[in-house]
Coordinates of C-alpha atoms in Angstrom, one line a residue:
X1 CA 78.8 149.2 106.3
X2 CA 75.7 147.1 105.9
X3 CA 75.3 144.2 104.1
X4 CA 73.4 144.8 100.7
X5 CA 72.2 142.9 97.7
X6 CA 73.4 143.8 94.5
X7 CA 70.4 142.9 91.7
X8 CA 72.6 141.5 89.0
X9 CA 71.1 139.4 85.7
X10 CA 67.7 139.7 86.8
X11 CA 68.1 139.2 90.4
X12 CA 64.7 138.4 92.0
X13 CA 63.4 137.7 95.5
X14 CA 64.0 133.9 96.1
X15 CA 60.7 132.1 97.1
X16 CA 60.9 130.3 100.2
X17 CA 62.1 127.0 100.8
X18 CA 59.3 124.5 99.7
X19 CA 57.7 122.0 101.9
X20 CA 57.2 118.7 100.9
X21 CA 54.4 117.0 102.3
X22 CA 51.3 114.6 101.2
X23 CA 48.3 113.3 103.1
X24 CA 50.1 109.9 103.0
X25 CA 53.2 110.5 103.9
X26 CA 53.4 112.7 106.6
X27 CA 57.0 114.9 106.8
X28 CA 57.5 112.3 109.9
X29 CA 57.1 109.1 107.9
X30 CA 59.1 110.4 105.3
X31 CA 61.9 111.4 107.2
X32 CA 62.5 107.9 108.2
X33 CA 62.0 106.9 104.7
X34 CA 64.3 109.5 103.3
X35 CA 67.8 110.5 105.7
X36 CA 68.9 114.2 105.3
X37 CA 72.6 114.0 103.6
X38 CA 75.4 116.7 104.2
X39 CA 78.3 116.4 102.4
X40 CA 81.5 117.8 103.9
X41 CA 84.0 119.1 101.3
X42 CA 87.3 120.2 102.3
X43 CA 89.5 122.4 99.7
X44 CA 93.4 121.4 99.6
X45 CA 93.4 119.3 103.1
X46 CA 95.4 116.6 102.8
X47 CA 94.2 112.9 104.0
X48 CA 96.8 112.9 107.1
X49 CA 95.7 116.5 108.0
X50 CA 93.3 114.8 110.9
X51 CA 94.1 113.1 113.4
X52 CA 92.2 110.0 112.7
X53 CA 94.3 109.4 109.4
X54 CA 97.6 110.0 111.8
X55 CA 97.4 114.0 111.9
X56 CA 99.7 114.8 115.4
X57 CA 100.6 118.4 115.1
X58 CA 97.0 119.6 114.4
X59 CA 93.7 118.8 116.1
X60 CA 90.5 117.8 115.1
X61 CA 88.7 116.1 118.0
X62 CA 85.3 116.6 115.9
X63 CA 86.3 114.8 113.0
X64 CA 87.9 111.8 115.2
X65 CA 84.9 111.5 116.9
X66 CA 83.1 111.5 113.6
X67 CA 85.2 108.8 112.4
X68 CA 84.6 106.9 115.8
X69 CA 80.7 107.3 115.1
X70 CA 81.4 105.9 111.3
X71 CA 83.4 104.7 109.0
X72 CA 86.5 105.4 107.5
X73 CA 87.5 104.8 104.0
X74 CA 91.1 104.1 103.3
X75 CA 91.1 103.7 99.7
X76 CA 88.7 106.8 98.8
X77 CA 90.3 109.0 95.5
X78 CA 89.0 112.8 94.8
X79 CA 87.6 113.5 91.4
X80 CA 91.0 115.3 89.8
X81 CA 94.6 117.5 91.5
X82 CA 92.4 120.6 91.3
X83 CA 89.3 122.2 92.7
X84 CA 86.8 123.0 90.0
X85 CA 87.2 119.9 88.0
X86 CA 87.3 117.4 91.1
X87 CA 83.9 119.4 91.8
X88 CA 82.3 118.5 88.4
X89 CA 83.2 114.7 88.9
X90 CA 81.3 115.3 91.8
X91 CA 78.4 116.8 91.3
X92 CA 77.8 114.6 87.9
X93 CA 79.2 111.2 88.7
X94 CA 81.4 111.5 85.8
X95 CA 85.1 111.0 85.6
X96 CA 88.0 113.1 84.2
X97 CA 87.7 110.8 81.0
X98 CA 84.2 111.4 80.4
X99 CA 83.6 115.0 82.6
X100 CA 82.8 118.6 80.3
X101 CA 85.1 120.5 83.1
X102 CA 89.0 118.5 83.4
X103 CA 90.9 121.3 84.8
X104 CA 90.4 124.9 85.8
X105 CA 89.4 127.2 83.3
X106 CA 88.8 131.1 84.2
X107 CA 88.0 131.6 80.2
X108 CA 90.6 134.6 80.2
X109 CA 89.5 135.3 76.8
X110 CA 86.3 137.4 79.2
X111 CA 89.4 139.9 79.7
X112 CA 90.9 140.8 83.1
X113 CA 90.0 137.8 85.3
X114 CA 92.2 138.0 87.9
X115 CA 91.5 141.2 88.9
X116 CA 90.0 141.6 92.6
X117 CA 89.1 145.3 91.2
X118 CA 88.1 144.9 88.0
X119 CA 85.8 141.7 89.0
X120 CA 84.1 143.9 91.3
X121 CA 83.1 146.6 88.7
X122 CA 82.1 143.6 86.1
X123 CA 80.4 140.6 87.8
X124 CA 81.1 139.5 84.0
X125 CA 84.9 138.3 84.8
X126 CA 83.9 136.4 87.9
X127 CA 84.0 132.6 87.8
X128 CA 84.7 129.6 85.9
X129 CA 83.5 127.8 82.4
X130 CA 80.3 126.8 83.2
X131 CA 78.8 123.4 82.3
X132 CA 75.9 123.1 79.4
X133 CA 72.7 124.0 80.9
X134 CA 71.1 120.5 80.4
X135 CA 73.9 118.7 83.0
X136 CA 72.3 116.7 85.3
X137 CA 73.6 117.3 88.8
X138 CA 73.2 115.3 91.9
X139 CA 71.4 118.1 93.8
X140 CA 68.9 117.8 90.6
X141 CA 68.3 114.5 91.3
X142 CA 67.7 114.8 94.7
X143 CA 64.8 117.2 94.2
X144 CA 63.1 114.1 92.6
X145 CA 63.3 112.2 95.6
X146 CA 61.5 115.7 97.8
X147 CA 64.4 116.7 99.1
X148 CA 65.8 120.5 99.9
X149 CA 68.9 121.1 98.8
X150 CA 71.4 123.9 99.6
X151 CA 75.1 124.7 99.0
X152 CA 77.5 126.7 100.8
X153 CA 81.0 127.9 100.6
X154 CA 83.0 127.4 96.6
X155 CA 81.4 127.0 93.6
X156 CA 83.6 127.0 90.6
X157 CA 81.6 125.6 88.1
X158 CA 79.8 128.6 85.8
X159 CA 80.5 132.5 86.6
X160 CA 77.5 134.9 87.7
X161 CA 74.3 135.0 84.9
X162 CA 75.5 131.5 83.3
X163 CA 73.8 128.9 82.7
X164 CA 75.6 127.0 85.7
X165 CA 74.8 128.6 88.3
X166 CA 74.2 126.6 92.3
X167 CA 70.8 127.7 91.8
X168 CA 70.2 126.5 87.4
X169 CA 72.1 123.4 88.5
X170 CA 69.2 122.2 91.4
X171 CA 70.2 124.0 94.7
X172 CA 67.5 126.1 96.0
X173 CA 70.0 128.0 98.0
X174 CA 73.0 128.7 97.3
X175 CA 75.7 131.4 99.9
X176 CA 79.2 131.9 99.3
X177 CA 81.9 132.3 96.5
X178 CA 81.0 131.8 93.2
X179 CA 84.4 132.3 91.5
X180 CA 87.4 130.1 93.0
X181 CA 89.7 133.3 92.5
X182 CA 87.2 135.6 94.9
X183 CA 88.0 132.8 97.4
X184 CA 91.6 133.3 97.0
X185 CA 90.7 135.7 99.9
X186 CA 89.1 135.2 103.0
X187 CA 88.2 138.7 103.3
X188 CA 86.2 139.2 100.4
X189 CA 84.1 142.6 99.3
X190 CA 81.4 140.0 98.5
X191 CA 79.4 136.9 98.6
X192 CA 76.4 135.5 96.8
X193 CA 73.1 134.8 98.2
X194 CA 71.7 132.7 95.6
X195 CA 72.2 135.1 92.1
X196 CA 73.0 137.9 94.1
X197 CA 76.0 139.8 95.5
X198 CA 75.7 140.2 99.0
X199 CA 78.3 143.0 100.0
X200 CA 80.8 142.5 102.9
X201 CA 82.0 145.0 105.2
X202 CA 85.6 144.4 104.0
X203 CA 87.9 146.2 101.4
X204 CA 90.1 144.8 98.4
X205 CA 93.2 143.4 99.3
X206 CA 94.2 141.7 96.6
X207 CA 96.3 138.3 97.1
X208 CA 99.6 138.3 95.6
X209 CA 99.7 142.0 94.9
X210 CA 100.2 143.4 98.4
X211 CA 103.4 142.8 100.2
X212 CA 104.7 143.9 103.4
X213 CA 105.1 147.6 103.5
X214 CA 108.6 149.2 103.0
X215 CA 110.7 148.8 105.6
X216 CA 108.1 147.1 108.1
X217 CA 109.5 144.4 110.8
X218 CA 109.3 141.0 109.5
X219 CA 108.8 139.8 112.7
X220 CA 106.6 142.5 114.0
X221 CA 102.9 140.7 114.0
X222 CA 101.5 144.9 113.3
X223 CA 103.0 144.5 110.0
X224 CA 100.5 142.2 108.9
X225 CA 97.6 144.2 110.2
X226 CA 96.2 144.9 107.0
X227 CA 95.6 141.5 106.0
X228 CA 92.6 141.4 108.8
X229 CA 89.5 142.1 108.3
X230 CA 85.8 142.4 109.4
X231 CA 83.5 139.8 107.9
X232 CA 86.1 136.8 107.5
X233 CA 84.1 134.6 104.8
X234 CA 83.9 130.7 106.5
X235 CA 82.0 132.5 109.8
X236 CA 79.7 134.3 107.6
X237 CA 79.3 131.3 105.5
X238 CA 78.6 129.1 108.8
X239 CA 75.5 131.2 109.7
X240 CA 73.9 130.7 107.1
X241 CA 74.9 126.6 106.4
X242 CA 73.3 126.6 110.4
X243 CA 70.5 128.8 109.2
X244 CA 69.9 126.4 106.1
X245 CA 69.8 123.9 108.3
X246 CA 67.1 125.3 111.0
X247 CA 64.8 126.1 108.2
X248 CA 65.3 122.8 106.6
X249 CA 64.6 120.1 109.5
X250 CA 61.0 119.6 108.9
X251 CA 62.1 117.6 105.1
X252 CA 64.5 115.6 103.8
X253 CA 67.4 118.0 102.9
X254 CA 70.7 117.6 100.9
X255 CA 73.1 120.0 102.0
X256 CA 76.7 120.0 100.3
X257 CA 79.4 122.2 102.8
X258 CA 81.7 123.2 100.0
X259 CA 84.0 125.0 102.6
X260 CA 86.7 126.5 100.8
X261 CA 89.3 126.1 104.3
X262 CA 92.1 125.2 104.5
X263 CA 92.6 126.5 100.7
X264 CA 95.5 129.3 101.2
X265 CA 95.9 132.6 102.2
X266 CA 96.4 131.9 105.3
X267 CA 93.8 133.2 107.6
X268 CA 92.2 132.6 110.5
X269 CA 90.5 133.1 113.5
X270 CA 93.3 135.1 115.9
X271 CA 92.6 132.9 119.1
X272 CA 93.4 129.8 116.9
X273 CA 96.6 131.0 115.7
X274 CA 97.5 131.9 119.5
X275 CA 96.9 128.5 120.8
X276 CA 99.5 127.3 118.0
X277 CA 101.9 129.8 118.2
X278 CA 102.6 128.8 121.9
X279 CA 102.4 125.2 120.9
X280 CA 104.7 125.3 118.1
X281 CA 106.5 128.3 119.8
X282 CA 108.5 131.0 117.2
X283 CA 108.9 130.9 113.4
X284 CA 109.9 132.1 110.3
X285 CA 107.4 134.6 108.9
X286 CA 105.7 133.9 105.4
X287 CA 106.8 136.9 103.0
X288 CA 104.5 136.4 100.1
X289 CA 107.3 135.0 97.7
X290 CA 105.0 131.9 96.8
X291 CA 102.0 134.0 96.2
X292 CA 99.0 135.4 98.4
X293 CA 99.1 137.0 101.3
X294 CA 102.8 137.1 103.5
X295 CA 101.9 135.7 107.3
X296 CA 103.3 136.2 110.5
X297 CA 103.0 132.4 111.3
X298 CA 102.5 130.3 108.3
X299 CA 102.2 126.7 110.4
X300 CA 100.5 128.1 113.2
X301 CA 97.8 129.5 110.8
X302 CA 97.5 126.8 108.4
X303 CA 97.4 124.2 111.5
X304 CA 94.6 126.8 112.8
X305 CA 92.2 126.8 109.9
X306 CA 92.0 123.0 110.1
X307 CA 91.4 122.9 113.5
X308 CA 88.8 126.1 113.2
X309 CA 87.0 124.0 110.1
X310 CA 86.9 120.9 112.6
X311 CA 85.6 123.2 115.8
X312 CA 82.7 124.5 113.2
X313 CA 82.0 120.5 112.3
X314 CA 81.3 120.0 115.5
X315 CA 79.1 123.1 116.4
X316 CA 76.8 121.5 113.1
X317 CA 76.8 118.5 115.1
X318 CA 75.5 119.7 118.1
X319 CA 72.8 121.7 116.0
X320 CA 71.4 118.3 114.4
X321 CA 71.3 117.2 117.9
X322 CA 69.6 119.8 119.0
X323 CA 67.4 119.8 116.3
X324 CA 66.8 115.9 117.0
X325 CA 67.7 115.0 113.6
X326 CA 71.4 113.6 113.8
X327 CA 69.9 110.2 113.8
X328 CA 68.6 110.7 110.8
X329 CA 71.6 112.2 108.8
X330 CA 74.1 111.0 106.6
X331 CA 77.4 112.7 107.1
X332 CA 80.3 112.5 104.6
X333 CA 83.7 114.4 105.1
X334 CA 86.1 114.7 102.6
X335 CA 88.5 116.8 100.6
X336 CA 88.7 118.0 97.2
X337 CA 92.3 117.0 96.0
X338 CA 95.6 116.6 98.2
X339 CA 97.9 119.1 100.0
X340 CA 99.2 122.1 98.3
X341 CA 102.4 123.7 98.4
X342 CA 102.1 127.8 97.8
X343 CA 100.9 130.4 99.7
X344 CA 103.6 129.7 103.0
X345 CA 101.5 126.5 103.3
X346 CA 104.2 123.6 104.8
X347 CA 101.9 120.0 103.6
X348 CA 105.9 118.4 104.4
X349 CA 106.0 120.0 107.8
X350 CA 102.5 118.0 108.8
X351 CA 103.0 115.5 107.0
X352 CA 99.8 116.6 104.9
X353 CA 99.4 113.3 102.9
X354 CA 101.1 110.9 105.0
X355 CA 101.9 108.2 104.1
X356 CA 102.4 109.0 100.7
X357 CA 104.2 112.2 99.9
X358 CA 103.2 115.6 100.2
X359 CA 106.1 117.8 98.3
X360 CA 105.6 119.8 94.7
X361 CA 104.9 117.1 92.5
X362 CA 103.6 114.8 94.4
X363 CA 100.3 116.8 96.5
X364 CA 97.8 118.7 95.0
X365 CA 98.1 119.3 91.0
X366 CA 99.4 116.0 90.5
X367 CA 98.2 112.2 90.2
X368 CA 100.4 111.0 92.5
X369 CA 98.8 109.2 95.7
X370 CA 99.1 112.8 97.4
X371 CA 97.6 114.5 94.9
X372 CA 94.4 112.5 94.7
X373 CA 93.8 109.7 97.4
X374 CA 91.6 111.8 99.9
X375 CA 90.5 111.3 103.4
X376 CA 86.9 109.7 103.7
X377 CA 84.6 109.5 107.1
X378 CA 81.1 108.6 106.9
X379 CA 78.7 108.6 110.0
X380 CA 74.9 107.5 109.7
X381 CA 73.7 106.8 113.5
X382 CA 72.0 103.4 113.7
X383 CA 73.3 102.3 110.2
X384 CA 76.9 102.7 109.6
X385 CA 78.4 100.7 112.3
X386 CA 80.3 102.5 114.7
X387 CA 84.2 102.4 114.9
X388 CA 84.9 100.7 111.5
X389 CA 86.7 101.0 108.1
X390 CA 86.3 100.1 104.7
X391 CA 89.0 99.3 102.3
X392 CA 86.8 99.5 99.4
X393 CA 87.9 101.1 96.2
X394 CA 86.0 104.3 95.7
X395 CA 85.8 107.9 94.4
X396 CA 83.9 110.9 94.1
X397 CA 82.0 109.4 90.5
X398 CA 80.3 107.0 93.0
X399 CA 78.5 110.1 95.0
X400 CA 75.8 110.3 92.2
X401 CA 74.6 106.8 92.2
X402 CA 74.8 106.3 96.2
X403 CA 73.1 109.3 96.6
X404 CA 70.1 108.2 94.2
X405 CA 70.3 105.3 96.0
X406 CA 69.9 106.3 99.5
X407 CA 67.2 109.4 98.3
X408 CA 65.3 106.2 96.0
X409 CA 65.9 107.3 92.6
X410 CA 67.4 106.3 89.7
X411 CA 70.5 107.4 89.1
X412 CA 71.4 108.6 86.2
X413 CA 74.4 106.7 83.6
X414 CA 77.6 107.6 85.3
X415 CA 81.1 105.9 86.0
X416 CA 80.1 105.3 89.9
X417 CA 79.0 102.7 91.9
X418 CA 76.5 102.6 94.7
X419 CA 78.5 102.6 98.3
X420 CA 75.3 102.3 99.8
X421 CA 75.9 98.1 100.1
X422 CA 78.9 99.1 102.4
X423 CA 77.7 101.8 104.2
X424 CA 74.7 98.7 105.3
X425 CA 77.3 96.9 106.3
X426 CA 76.3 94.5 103.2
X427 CA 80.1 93.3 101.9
X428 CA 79.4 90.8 99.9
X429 CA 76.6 93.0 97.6
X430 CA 79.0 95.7 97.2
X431 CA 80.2 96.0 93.2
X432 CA 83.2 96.7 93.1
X433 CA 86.0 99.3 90.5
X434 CA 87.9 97.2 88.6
X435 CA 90.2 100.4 88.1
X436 CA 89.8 104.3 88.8
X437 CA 91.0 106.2 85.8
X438 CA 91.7 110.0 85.6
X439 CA 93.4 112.3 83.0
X440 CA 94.4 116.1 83.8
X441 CA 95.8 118.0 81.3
X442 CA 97.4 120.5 83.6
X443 CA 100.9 120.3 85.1
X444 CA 102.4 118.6 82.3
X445 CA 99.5 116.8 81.4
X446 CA 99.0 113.5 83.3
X447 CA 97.0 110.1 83.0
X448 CA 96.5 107.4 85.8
X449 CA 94.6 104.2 86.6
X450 CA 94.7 102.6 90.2
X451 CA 94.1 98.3 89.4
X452 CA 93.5 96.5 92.7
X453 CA 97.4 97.2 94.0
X454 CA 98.4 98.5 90.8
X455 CA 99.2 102.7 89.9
X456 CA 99.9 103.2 86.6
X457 CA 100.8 106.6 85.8
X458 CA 101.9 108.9 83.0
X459 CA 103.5 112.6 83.4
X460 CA 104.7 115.5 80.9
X461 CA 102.2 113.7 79.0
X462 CA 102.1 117.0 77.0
X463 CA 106.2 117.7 76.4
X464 CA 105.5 114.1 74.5
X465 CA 106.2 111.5 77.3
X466 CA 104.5 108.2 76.5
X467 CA 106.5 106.5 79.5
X468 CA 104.2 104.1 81.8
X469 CA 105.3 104.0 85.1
X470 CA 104.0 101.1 87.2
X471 CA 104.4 101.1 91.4
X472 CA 102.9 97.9 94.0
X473 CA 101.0 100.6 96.5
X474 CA 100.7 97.6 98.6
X475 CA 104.9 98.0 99.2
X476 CA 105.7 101.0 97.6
X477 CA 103.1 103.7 98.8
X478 CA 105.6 107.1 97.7
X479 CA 105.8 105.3 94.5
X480 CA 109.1 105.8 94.5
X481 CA 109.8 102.3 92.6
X482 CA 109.1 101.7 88.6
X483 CA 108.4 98.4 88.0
X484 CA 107.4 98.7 84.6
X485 CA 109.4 96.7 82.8
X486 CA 108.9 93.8 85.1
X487 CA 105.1 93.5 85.0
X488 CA 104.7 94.4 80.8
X489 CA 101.1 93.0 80.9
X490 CA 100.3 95.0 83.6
X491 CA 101.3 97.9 81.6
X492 CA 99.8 97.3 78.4
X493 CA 96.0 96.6 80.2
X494 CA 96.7 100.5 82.1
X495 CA 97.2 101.3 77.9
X496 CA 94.0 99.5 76.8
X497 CA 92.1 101.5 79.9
X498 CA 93.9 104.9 79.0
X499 CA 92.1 104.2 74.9
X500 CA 88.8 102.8 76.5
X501 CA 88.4 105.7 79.1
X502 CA 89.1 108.8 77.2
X503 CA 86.8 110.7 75.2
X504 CA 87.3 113.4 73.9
X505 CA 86.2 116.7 75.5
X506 CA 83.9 119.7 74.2
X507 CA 86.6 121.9 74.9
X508 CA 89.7 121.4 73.1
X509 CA 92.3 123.0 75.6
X510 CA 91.6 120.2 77.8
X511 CA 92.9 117.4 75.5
X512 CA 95.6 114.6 75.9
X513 CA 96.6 112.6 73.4
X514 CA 95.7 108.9 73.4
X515 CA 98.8 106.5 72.1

């Protein structure tokens, strides 16, 4: 079946990319003023899922060589647990204190929106809440500064026709999932080319729904046949990121890679999974108890979609090389939360988050050092100094005011600061967090602050605990250790920052109570 566009909301034709030039600053001058950025976003990969952060099972010569060309952060945090609020912190430099979006919202009240079938009929129950119209997003910003700016892979942050859209929010272009539950496939019947659907030679199989058919062999790799498809979403999404990125070279572009690998199901490429299957040899097939789709080799697969992800890094590589503009582009790899734990994922097998835990409660969805302190690898040619690592106290708030900063604009008021002193190499320039602070009112509701060594954190803040626990990260990583009640200062400034930080949000669901 060919690929079509479905007009939806208005759909029109999207104007070509624009060209920014002036009789002054040639596109030559200005690409030496102005370095194209492309910001790498993993979904669910856990900082130890590479091998530069001590990954040994899976492998990702790319990103190691990345790292080798850069710099690697060892005290980077993700924006919140989950996907589409650790996006919003993102994208607006705000943090979960101060952000409109604090955890994942499908606004049920739309009707029956987690239905593969019944999204496809109404575009309506696709996607997330969307943020006010007048946000100010770093892509936005950007534009200011000349720059092209594209996104591909998850959105999350506004369904189809809202006001927070990749395209209302300052992308030009815009290809892949809109709504986080589409991407809860890999073979979706769709993708979105800007506003529009963009049909996908693939049929509804809906994760969760679809088990093993009666009486099939376990064991038997035919009896998962019918979880493979055609057009398998992250190669149709790299062709156009590489596209994007041909058509882009002659300006200054921004290009955020929201890939949503290696987010479960389970899928990927079938030469991948072979070359892991005979390295980890038999095992136990996935069933689909823990939701999505059952698989024939859960670590094998999962191991392959990192190292797949990491294989596609490196083809973008070789493109900018090609291109002869790697020299002059910024690259940041990261992830969007810690390791998860459904879908016949294994995070404890790898070691996902090592060396802080990576089990239920302690990975993705949680506050926990797993949960949130991400994997960071910055490579700028000729700037960043080759082969090093930064320490420095950072998290995804600070992407909106070191982007302004690099593109030369002002960035708007946010709860960042400018890595752009470290990335120079300039240490003693650098402003430093005096703490990091989220809330999350999901999974029990939750509050943290990271102080220098200090975690302060808070759980079942919602079944009414008001308990502070206090861990030394600097000897107790797993946080495994309360030392509350020996440090009570400590523990009453985490208090004064939990009062200070919070305000509260537009939408009332996502509430915690402030003691």
């Amino acid at each position: 079946m060919k690929r079509q566009l479905n007009i939806l909301y208005g759909c029109a034709v999207v104007a070509a990319l624009p060209t920014v030039t002036t009789t002054a600053n040639p596109v030559s001058a200005q690409k030496k003023d102005k370095p194209n950025i492309i910001y790498i976003l993993a979904d669910d990969m856990g900082r130890a899922d590479i091998g530069c952060y001590g990954q040994e099972k899976i492998e990702t010569p790319h990103l190691d060589a990345l790292a080798k060309s850069g710099m690697i952060f060892t005290n980077h945090y993700c924006g919140q647990a989950v996907s589409g609020p650790s996006r919003c912190v993102l994208f607006t430099g705000l943090h979960s204190g101060h952000a409109y979006i604090r955890g994942n919202d499908e606004v049920a009240s739309r009707g029956n929106v987690w239905s593969h079938q019944a999204m496809l009929a109404d575009s309506t129950l696709e996607g997330q809440r969307p943020v006010p119209a007048n946000t100010i997003m770093i892509p936005r910003m950007l534009k200011q500064a000349g720059y092209v700016t594209g996104c591909v892979g998850k959105w999350g942050l506004g369904y189809p026709g809202s006001a927070s859209t990749p395209n209302k929010m300052g992308f030009d272009f815009f290809y892949g999932y809109n709504c986080q539950r589409q991407a809860h496939t890999y073979y979706p019947a769709f993708l979105y080319r800007n506003e529009c659907r963009e049909y996908l030679d693939n049929k509804i199989v809906a994760p969760g729904s679809i088990k093993l058919d009666k009486g099939a062999n376990p064991r038997d790799e035919k009896s998962y046949a019918k979880y493979v498809q055609k057009d398998y979403s992250i190669d149709v999404m790299y062709k156009e990121l590489l596209d994007f990125v041909k058509r882009s070279k002659d300006n200054p572009f921004l290009l955020f890679w929201t890939n949503p690998s290696p987010h479960v199901p389970l899928q990927a490429p079938e030469r991948w999974i072979r070359h892991y299957v005979e390295k980890f040899g038999d095992e136990e097939p996935y069933l689909g108890d823990k939701g999505y789709y059952p698989c024939r080799y859960p670590r094998a697969t999962y191991a392959a979609m990192v190292s797949h992800f990491d294989e596609q890094i490196g083809g973008l590589i070789q493109l900018l090389k090609d291109l002869d503009i790697y020299e002059n582009t910024l690259i940041i790899f990261t992830s969007d939360n810690g390791p998860t734990y459904n879908g016949g994922s294994d995070s404890p097998f790898f070691d996902s988050a090592r060396p802080f835990a990576s089990e239920y409660g302690k990975g993705k969805g949680f506050l926990r050092e797993g949960g949130i302190r991400v994997p960071m690898i910055a490579s700028w040619p000729g700037v960043i100094k080759a082969g090093t690592s930064s320490d420095l106290l950072s998290a995804f708030w600070d992407m909106m005011p070191t982007m302004c900063d690099i593109a030369g604009v002002e960035s708007p008021e946010t709860d960042g600061i400018s890595m752009l002193p470290t990335f120079l190499g300039k240490h003693r320039k650098q402003k430093k967090h005096e703490f990091l602070f989220w809330e999350f009112p999901e999974y029990g509701g939750q509050k943290a602050v990271r102080m220098g060594k200090w975690k302060a954190l808070v759980e079942n803040v919602r079944k009414g605990n008001r308990k502070v626990q206090l861990f030394d990260l600097e000897t107790d990583p797993r946080e495994q250790n309360d030392i509350s009640a020996q440090h009570p200062d400590v523990v009453k400034k985490a208090l004064q920052i939990f009062r200070d930080e919070h305000t509260d949000p537009e939408i009332k669901t996502f509430n915690l109570p402030v003691w």
